Amino acid sequence: MSYLFPTYQRWEIEPERASGAWIYGKDGCEYLDFTSGIGVCNLGHRPESVETAVKKQLESFWHVSNLFPQSIQEVAAEKLAEAAGLDCVFFANSGAEANEAAIKLARKATGRTKIISFLQSFHGRTFAGMAATGQEKIKQGFGSMLETFVHLQFNDLEAFQNEIGQDTAAVMIEIIQGEGGIHVAEPEFLKEIEKACMQNGALLIIDEIQTGIGRTGKPFAFQHFGIKPDIITVAKGLGSGLPIGAAVGKAELKEFFGPGSHGSTFGGNPVSSAAASATMEIIFNDEFLLGAAAKGELLFELLDKRLGHLESVNEIRGLGLMAGIEMSAEVQPILAALRKSGLIALPAGEKVIRLLPPLNVSQEEIERAVHIIEETINIHCITA
């Protein structure tokens, strides 16, 4: 009997230890991990410099509350804001909390409540996060949602132009819909959103929780498209596995988040802040990012070469080291077969295999992963 609520569909692998791109199971097997803890361990498991920073902070203190100034928070906030080209940071514990902060800030700063988001989006499992999410399955059984969210078709420019207006507080969008199937926003669509937000006094919120911290080969995915958000939200890859999230905004929003307006007991925890600072020190380096981008190009080149011609593969899409392989059938049986062959991958919806390897994955590990995927799909589709 388990004393845990059965909220997760657990896999058959129980980790004993993990290092780099590898998980070593209690079953005695080793697994190439192309999930990175669902886009969290962007430097792989237990990166040495992050581990060192965490141990150093643990030897000083690991909680005092946000009533105290903490230089470790300031260091992390400066690195995050400068990489994003923004000015102010609110630290939370997770991506959902970061999105909650962004939604509250947008409503307070504009005096409006209507927020536009998109079908197949995912913004978290709190009530505001669920309300912003464009997937009905996330909301089933929980009753009425927070009002005044409007969900539009992703990349549908006409529908967006017909909806945005002077009553809009914000537009909330993922550059790449992660949970929704690895769909990439079109450049023209993003440019029009930015323009329309400026014309209507609405804020542009970009959810970078899965795409941020180097995942696409730049610090943040929006930087591929020449746009400037008012707020971004980050989490997953920020702390290399320690719980931390953040809403990052423009300087003019600072007045709306004064004392008492928002808060978090554990937000910006000093140990998590130390991990975040050490993580960003490595990832927000031009040479490192160029290497991650090159590995992303290699991954897509090999996927196209080895899988693109298969009848069971409908499309391969994504950016950087965030890839989706859309299949003609449900992928859960394929994912189970991949695990038996030593590769761990994720679903993104019912028919998409999602790959999120560490940003410092090796060429050999990429080649091995693609080989396992090719073999598994061929065997599964022949015998299915």
Short mmCIF file of C-alpha atoms in Angstrom, two decimals:
data_model
loop_
_atom_site.label_atom_id
_atom_site.label_comp_id
_atom_site.label_asym_id
_atom_site.label_seq_id
_atom_site.Cartn_x
_atom_site.Cartn_y
_atom_site.Cartn_z
CA MET A 1 0.00 0.00 0.00
CA SER A 2 1.23 3.49 -0.83
CA TYR A 3 0.49 6.45 1.43
CA LEU A 4 0.71 8.80 -1.55
CA PHE A 5 -2.27 10.10 -3.51
CA PRO A 6 -2.20 8.33 -6.91
CA THR A 7 -1.84 11.60 -8.87
CA TYR A 8 1.00 10.31 -11.05
CA GLN A 9 1.21 7.39 -13.46
CA ARG A 10 4.50 6.04 -12.19
CA TRP A 11 6.96 4.27 -14.45
CA GLU A 12 8.46 0.91 -13.60
CA ILE A 13 11.95 2.39 -12.96
CA GLU A 14 13.02 3.45 -9.47
CA PRO A 15 16.23 5.51 -9.60
CA GLU A 16 19.09 4.58 -7.28
CA ARG A 17 21.44 7.32 -8.45
CA ALA A 18 21.86 9.67 -11.40
CA SER A 19 24.73 11.51 -13.05
CA GLY A 20 24.93 13.59 -16.22
CA ALA A 21 22.49 12.25 -18.79
CA TRP A 22 22.11 8.91 -17.04
CA ILE A 23 19.82 7.37 -14.45
CA TYR A 24 20.89 4.15 -12.74
CA GLY A 25 17.95 2.11 -11.56
CA LYS A 26 17.51 -0.16 -8.58
CA ASP A 27 16.90 -2.86 -11.19
CA GLY A 28 20.62 -2.75 -12.04
CA CYS A 29 19.99 -1.16 -15.45
CA GLU A 30 21.22 2.18 -16.77
CA TYR A 31 18.98 4.57 -18.69
CA LEU A 32 19.81 7.44 -21.00
CA ASP A 33 17.58 10.21 -19.69
CA PHE A 34 16.12 12.39 -22.46
CA THR A 35 13.56 13.91 -20.09
CA SER A 36 15.96 15.90 -17.88
CA GLY A 37 13.36 15.62 -15.13
CA ILE A 38 10.78 17.18 -17.51
CA GLY A 39 13.11 19.94 -18.68
CA VAL A 40 14.56 20.64 -15.23
CA CYS A 41 18.07 19.18 -15.20
CA ASN A 42 19.40 21.28 -18.07
CA LEU A 43 22.97 20.58 -16.95
CA GLY A 44 22.24 16.91 -16.39
CA HIS A 45 21.93 15.21 -13.02
CA ARG A 46 24.04 16.56 -10.17
CA PRO A 47 26.23 19.08 -12.01
CA GLU A 48 29.34 19.57 -9.91
CA SER A 49 29.34 23.37 -9.74
CA VAL A 50 25.69 23.50 -8.68
CA GLU A 51 26.23 20.82 -6.07
CA THR A 52 29.17 22.79 -4.69
CA ALA A 53 27.12 26.00 -4.49
CA VAL A 54 24.28 24.19 -2.72
CA LYS A 55 26.63 22.62 -0.16
CA LYS A 56 28.26 25.99 0.53
CA GLN A 57 24.88 27.64 1.17
CA LEU A 58 23.71 24.75 3.35
CA GLU A 59 26.72 25.34 5.58
CA SER A 60 25.60 28.97 6.11
CA PHE A 61 21.79 28.80 6.42
CA TRP A 62 18.95 27.32 4.41
CA HIS A 63 15.99 29.43 5.50
CA VAL A 64 15.47 32.73 7.31
CA SER A 65 12.36 34.10 5.50
CA ASN A 66 11.93 36.96 3.06
CA LEU A 67 11.84 39.49 5.90
CA PHE A 68 15.63 39.46 5.64
CA PRO A 69 17.68 40.87 2.76
CA GLN A 70 19.62 38.00 1.15
CA SER A 71 22.48 38.73 -1.22
CA ILE A 72 22.19 35.28 -2.80
CA GLN A 73 18.71 36.27 -4.07
CA GLU A 74 20.06 39.54 -5.47
CA VAL A 75 22.83 37.74 -7.34
CA ALA A 76 20.39 35.27 -8.90
CA ALA A 77 17.87 38.00 -9.73
CA GLU A 78 20.50 40.13 -11.48
CA LYS A 79 21.67 37.23 -13.65
CA LEU A 80 18.10 36.32 -14.56
CA ALA A 81 16.94 39.87 -15.33
CA GLU A 82 20.02 40.73 -17.39
CA ALA A 83 19.74 37.55 -19.47
CA ALA A 84 16.08 38.34 -20.18
CA GLY A 85 16.63 42.05 -20.87
CA LEU A 86 14.18 42.87 -18.08
CA ASP A 87 14.45 44.55 -14.69
CA CYS A 88 12.58 43.05 -11.72
CA VAL A 89 12.26 39.52 -10.33
CA PHE A 90 9.77 37.87 -8.00
CA PHE A 91 10.94 34.45 -6.84
CA ALA A 92 8.41 31.67 -6.33
CA ASN A 93 8.72 27.90 -5.83
CA SER A 94 7.43 26.59 -9.15
CA GLY A 95 6.26 27.43 -12.63
CA ALA A 96 2.61 27.47 -11.59
CA GLU A 97 3.40 29.97 -8.85
CA ALA A 98 5.42 32.09 -11.28
CA ASN A 99 2.40 32.19 -13.59
CA GLU A 100 0.12 33.08 -10.66
CA ALA A 101 2.41 36.03 -9.92
CA ALA A 102 2.39 37.13 -13.57
CA ILE A 103 -1.40 36.97 -13.78
CA LYS A 104 -1.84 38.94 -10.56
CA LEU A 105 0.71 41.53 -11.66
CA ALA A 106 -0.91 41.98 -15.09
CA ARG A 107 -4.39 42.44 -13.62
CA LYS A 108 -3.19 44.88 -10.98
CA ALA A 109 -0.98 46.91 -13.33
CA THR A 110 -3.64 47.31 -16.03
CA GLY A 111 -6.78 47.44 -13.89
CA ARG A 112 -8.28 44.89 -16.30
CA THR A 113 -9.10 41.19 -15.94
CA LYS A 114 -9.35 39.69 -19.43
CA ILE A 115 -6.38 37.54 -20.41
CA ILE A 116 -5.97 35.87 -23.80
CA SER A 117 -4.21 32.51 -23.93
CA PHE A 118 -4.26 29.66 -26.41
CA LEU A 119 -5.70 26.22 -27.00
CA GLN A 120 -3.36 23.35 -26.14
CA SER A 121 -1.37 25.63 -23.85
CA PHE A 122 -0.30 24.60 -20.36
CA HIS A 123 0.30 27.11 -17.57
CA GLY A 124 0.04 25.05 -14.39
CA ARG A 125 -2.41 23.32 -12.07
CA THR A 126 -3.38 26.07 -9.65
CA PHE A 127 -6.79 27.64 -10.32
CA ALA A 128 -5.36 30.59 -12.23
CA GLY A 129 -2.95 28.28 -14.03
CA MET A 130 -5.77 25.94 -15.00
CA ALA A 131 -7.92 28.86 -16.11
CA ALA A 132 -5.11 30.08 -18.35
CA THR A 133 -4.51 26.59 -19.76
CA GLY A 134 -6.22 25.78 -23.04
CA GLN A 135 -6.82 22.08 -22.31
CA GLU A 136 -10.16 20.96 -20.91
CA LYS A 137 -8.78 17.71 -19.52
CA ILE A 138 -6.73 19.70 -16.99
CA LYS A 139 -9.90 21.35 -15.61
CA GLN A 140 -12.27 18.41 -15.42
CA GLY A 141 -13.88 17.82 -12.04
CA PHE A 142 -12.74 21.07 -10.39
CA GLY A 143 -15.78 23.23 -10.95
CA SER A 144 -15.83 26.84 -12.13
CA MET A 145 -12.57 28.38 -13.25
CA LEU A 146 -11.26 31.88 -12.68
CA GLU A 147 -13.19 34.09 -15.07
CA THR A 148 -12.22 36.28 -18.03
CA PHE A 149 -9.74 33.95 -19.72
CA VAL A 150 -10.23 33.58 -23.47
CA HIS A 151 -8.57 30.71 -25.36
CA LEU A 152 -7.77 31.11 -29.06
CA GLN A 153 -6.31 28.83 -31.69
CA PHE A 154 -2.52 28.90 -31.59
CA ASN A 155 -0.97 30.69 -34.59
CA ASP A 156 -4.40 31.93 -35.77
CA LEU A 157 -3.67 35.59 -36.49
CA GLU A 158 -7.18 36.53 -37.58
CA ALA A 159 -8.81 35.10 -34.45
CA PHE A 160 -6.33 36.98 -32.29
CA GLN A 161 -6.85 40.32 -34.07
CA ASN A 162 -10.62 39.94 -33.63
CA GLU A 163 -10.30 39.30 -29.88
CA ILE A 164 -7.73 41.70 -28.46
CA GLY A 165 -8.96 45.14 -27.41
CA GLN A 166 -8.87 47.89 -24.83
CA ASP A 167 -10.37 45.50 -22.25
CA THR A 168 -7.45 43.06 -22.49
CA ALA A 169 -5.09 42.94 -19.50
CA ALA A 170 -2.57 40.56 -21.05
CA VAL A 171 -1.77 37.97 -23.65
CA MET A 172 -0.16 34.85 -22.19
CA ILE A 173 1.69 32.57 -24.58
CA GLU A 174 4.31 29.83 -24.81
CA ILE A 175 6.82 30.23 -27.63
CA ILE A 176 6.73 26.44 -27.92
CA GLN A 177 3.73 24.60 -26.52
CA GLY A 178 5.45 21.87 -24.54
CA GLU A 179 2.69 19.82 -22.93
CA GLY A 180 0.45 20.64 -25.89
CA GLY A 181 2.55 18.77 -28.45
CA ILE A 182 5.75 20.79 -29.22
CA HIS A 183 4.09 23.36 -31.46
CA VAL A 184 6.28 26.38 -32.30
CA ALA A 185 4.76 29.84 -32.62
CA GLU A 186 5.07 31.48 -36.04
CA PRO A 187 7.26 34.62 -36.18
CA GLU A 188 4.53 36.74 -37.78
CA PHE A 189 2.06 35.65 -35.10
CA LEU A 190 4.41 36.66 -32.28
CA LYS A 191 5.22 40.01 -33.90
CA GLU A 192 1.53 40.82 -34.27
CA ILE A 193 0.85 39.90 -30.65
CA GLU A 194 3.63 42.22 -29.50
CA LYS A 195 2.32 45.05 -31.70
CA ALA A 196 -1.30 44.60 -30.66
CA CYS A 197 -0.39 44.51 -26.96
CA MET A 198 1.42 47.84 -27.30
CA GLN A 199 -1.49 49.40 -29.21
CA ASN A 200 -4.10 48.25 -26.67
CA GLY A 201 -2.16 48.79 -23.45
CA ALA A 202 -2.10 45.07 -22.71
CA LEU A 203 0.89 43.24 -21.26
CA LEU A 204 2.70 40.48 -23.11
CA ILE A 205 3.41 37.54 -20.80
CA ILE A 206 5.65 34.81 -22.20
CA ASP A 207 5.62 31.50 -20.34
CA GLU A 208 9.25 30.31 -20.59
CA ILE A 209 8.90 27.66 -17.93
CA GLN A 210 9.83 24.79 -20.26
CA THR A 211 11.61 26.75 -22.99
CA GLY A 212 13.76 29.00 -20.79
CA ILE A 213 17.26 28.69 -19.33
CA GLY A 214 18.97 27.71 -22.57
CA ARG A 215 16.60 24.97 -23.74
CA THR A 216 16.33 26.38 -27.28
CA GLY A 217 19.95 27.52 -27.68
CA LYS A 218 19.34 31.03 -26.35
CA PRO A 219 18.72 32.08 -22.74
CA PHE A 220 15.00 32.33 -23.55
CA ALA A 221 12.99 31.18 -26.55
CA PHE A 222 11.45 34.60 -27.24
CA GLN A 223 14.95 35.85 -28.13
CA HIS A 224 14.83 33.89 -31.41
CA PHE A 225 11.99 36.11 -32.62
CA GLY A 226 13.07 39.70 -31.93
CA ILE A 227 10.22 40.51 -29.55
CA LYS A 228 10.23 42.13 -26.09
CA PRO A 229 7.80 40.80 -23.47
CA ASP A 230 6.59 42.75 -20.46
CA ILE A 231 6.78 39.69 -18.22
CA ILE A 232 8.32 36.26 -18.56
CA THR A 233 7.87 33.31 -16.24
CA VAL A 234 10.57 30.72 -15.62
CA ALA A 235 11.06 27.67 -13.42
CA LYS A 236 12.07 24.12 -14.46
CA GLY A 237 15.67 24.57 -15.64
CA LEU A 238 16.39 27.51 -13.34
CA GLY A 239 17.56 25.57 -10.27
CA SER A 240 18.91 22.30 -11.73
CA GLY A 241 16.31 20.35 -9.78
CA LEU A 242 15.90 22.48 -6.68
CA PRO A 243 12.45 24.10 -6.45
CA ILE A 244 12.45 27.67 -7.73
CA GLY A 245 10.40 29.73 -10.17
CA ALA A 246 10.28 33.40 -11.06
CA ALA A 247 8.25 36.11 -12.72
CA VAL A 248 10.53 38.65 -14.40
CA GLY A 249 9.17 42.01 -15.53
CA LYS A 250 9.87 45.50 -16.80
CA ALA A 251 10.86 48.28 -14.41
CA GLU A 252 7.55 50.14 -14.78
CA LEU A 253 5.73 47.19 -13.18
CA LYS A 254 7.70 47.49 -9.94
CA GLU A 255 5.23 49.87 -8.29
CA PHE A 256 2.41 47.32 -8.54
CA PHE A 257 4.23 44.67 -6.53
CA GLY A 258 5.03 46.64 -3.40
CA PRO A 259 5.08 45.35 0.19
CA GLY A 260 2.03 43.23 0.99
CA SER A 261 0.88 42.87 -2.63
CA HIS A 262 2.26 39.37 -3.13
CA GLY A 263 4.54 36.97 -1.32
CA SER A 264 5.83 33.45 -0.76
CA THR A 265 7.20 31.88 2.42
CA PHE A 266 9.68 29.70 0.57
CA GLY A 267 10.07 31.75 -2.61
CA GLY A 268 13.72 32.49 -3.35
CA ASN A 269 14.87 30.02 -0.72
CA PRO A 270 18.62 30.64 -0.28
CA VAL A 271 19.61 27.09 -1.21
CA SER A 272 17.48 27.18 -4.36
CA SER A 273 18.80 30.66 -5.16
CA ALA A 274 22.36 29.38 -4.86
CA ALA A 275 21.52 26.54 -7.23
CA ALA A 276 19.90 28.96 -9.68
CA SER A 277 22.86 31.32 -9.64
CA ALA A 278 25.33 28.49 -10.26
CA THR A 279 23.12 27.08 -13.04
CA MET A 280 22.84 30.41 -14.83
CA GLU A 281 26.58 31.03 -14.47
CA ILE A 282 27.17 28.08 -16.79
CA ILE A 283 24.19 28.25 -19.13
CA PHE A 284 24.15 32.00 -19.78
CA ASN A 285 27.55 31.77 -21.42
CA ASP A 286 27.78 32.41 -25.15
CA GLU A 287 30.07 29.46 -25.81
CA PHE A 288 27.86 27.08 -23.86
CA LEU A 289 24.72 28.28 -25.65
CA LEU A 290 26.38 27.93 -29.06
CA GLY A 291 27.26 24.36 -28.14
CA ALA A 292 23.70 23.62 -27.04
CA ALA A 293 22.34 25.09 -30.28
CA ALA A 294 24.76 22.95 -32.32
CA LYS A 295 23.65 19.83 -30.46
CA GLY A 296 20.05 20.77 -31.17
CA GLU A 297 20.85 21.01 -34.88
CA LEU A 298 22.50 17.59 -34.71
CA LEU A 299 19.50 16.10 -32.93
CA PHE A 300 17.03 17.35 -35.56
CA GLU A 301 19.35 16.37 -38.42
CA LEU A 302 19.54 12.80 -37.13
CA LEU A 303 15.81 12.62 -36.37
CA ASP A 304 14.95 13.80 -39.88
CA LYS A 305 17.46 11.42 -41.46
CA ARG A 306 16.53 8.34 -39.45
CA LEU A 307 12.83 8.86 -38.81
CA GLY A 308 11.54 11.37 -41.35
CA HIS A 309 10.83 8.74 -44.01
CA LEU A 310 8.90 6.37 -41.73
CA GLU A 311 5.18 6.03 -42.47
CA SER A 312 4.35 5.98 -38.77
CA VAL A 313 6.02 9.37 -38.21
CA ASN A 314 3.79 12.31 -39.16
CA GLU A 315 6.07 15.23 -38.27
CA ILE A 316 9.24 16.17 -36.37
CA ARG A 317 9.19 19.65 -34.86
CA GLY A 318 10.69 21.83 -32.17
CA LEU A 319 13.67 24.09 -31.55
CA GLY A 320 17.07 23.62 -29.96
CA LEU A 321 17.06 20.64 -27.60
CA MET A 322 13.27 20.50 -27.39
CA ALA A 323 11.96 18.03 -29.96
CA GLY A 324 8.60 16.44 -30.69
CA ILE A 325 8.03 13.38 -32.88
CA GLU A 326 4.38 13.19 -33.85
CA MET A 327 3.31 9.60 -34.50
CA SER A 328 0.26 8.24 -36.29
CA ALA A 329 -0.79 6.32 -33.17
CA GLU A 330 -0.64 6.75 -29.39
CA VAL A 331 2.90 6.83 -28.05
CA GLN A 332 2.61 5.32 -24.57
CA PRO A 333 3.42 1.78 -25.83
CA ILE A 334 6.43 3.17 -27.72
CA LEU A 335 7.64 5.06 -24.64
CA ALA A 336 7.40 1.87 -22.57
CA ALA A 337 9.41 0.01 -25.23
CA LEU A 338 12.01 2.79 -25.26
CA ARG A 339 12.49 2.42 -21.51
CA LYS A 340 13.05 -1.31 -21.92
CA SER A 341 15.75 -0.44 -24.46
CA GLY A 342 17.44 1.99 -22.08
CA LEU A 343 16.06 5.37 -23.19
CA ILE A 344 13.65 7.51 -21.17
CA ALA A 345 11.47 9.98 -23.12
CA LEU A 346 8.21 11.83 -22.50
CA PRO A 347 4.80 12.19 -24.12
CA ALA A 348 3.44 15.57 -25.23
CA GLY A 349 -0.20 14.74 -25.70
CA GLU A 350 -1.32 11.33 -26.91
CA LYS A 351 0.66 11.04 -30.13
CA VAL A 352 3.90 12.96 -29.62
CA ILE A 353 7.21 11.68 -28.27
CA ARG A 354 8.93 14.56 -26.47
CA LEU A 355 12.72 14.74 -26.13
CA LEU A 356 14.33 17.09 -23.59
CA PRO A 357 17.97 15.99 -23.22
CA PRO A 358 20.42 17.89 -21.03
CA LEU A 359 21.97 20.89 -22.78
CA ASN A 360 25.43 19.38 -22.26
CA VAL A 361 24.44 16.03 -23.76
CA SER A 362 27.23 14.49 -25.85
CA GLN A 363 27.13 13.75 -29.58
CA GLU A 364 27.49 10.05 -28.77
CA GLU A 365 24.49 10.18 -26.43
CA ILE A 366 22.38 11.92 -29.08
CA GLU A 367 23.35 9.31 -31.67
CA ARG A 368 22.58 6.48 -29.26
CA ALA A 369 19.17 7.93 -28.40
CA VAL A 370 18.14 8.38 -32.03
CA HIS A 371 19.31 4.85 -32.82
CA ILE A 372 17.17 3.43 -30.00
CA ILE A 373 14.16 5.47 -31.13
CA GLU A 374 14.54 4.31 -34.75
CA GLU A 375 14.87 0.65 -33.77
CA THR A 376 11.97 0.82 -31.34
CA ILE A 377 9.59 2.53 -33.77
CA ASN A 378 10.46 0.06 -36.52
CA ILE A 379 9.88 -2.93 -34.27
CA HIS A 380 6.75 -1.52 -32.66
CA CYS A 381 5.12 -0.45 -35.92
CA ILE A 382 5.84 -3.77 -37.60
CA THR A 383 4.46 -5.82 -34.70
CA ALA A 384 1.63 -3.48 -33.67
#
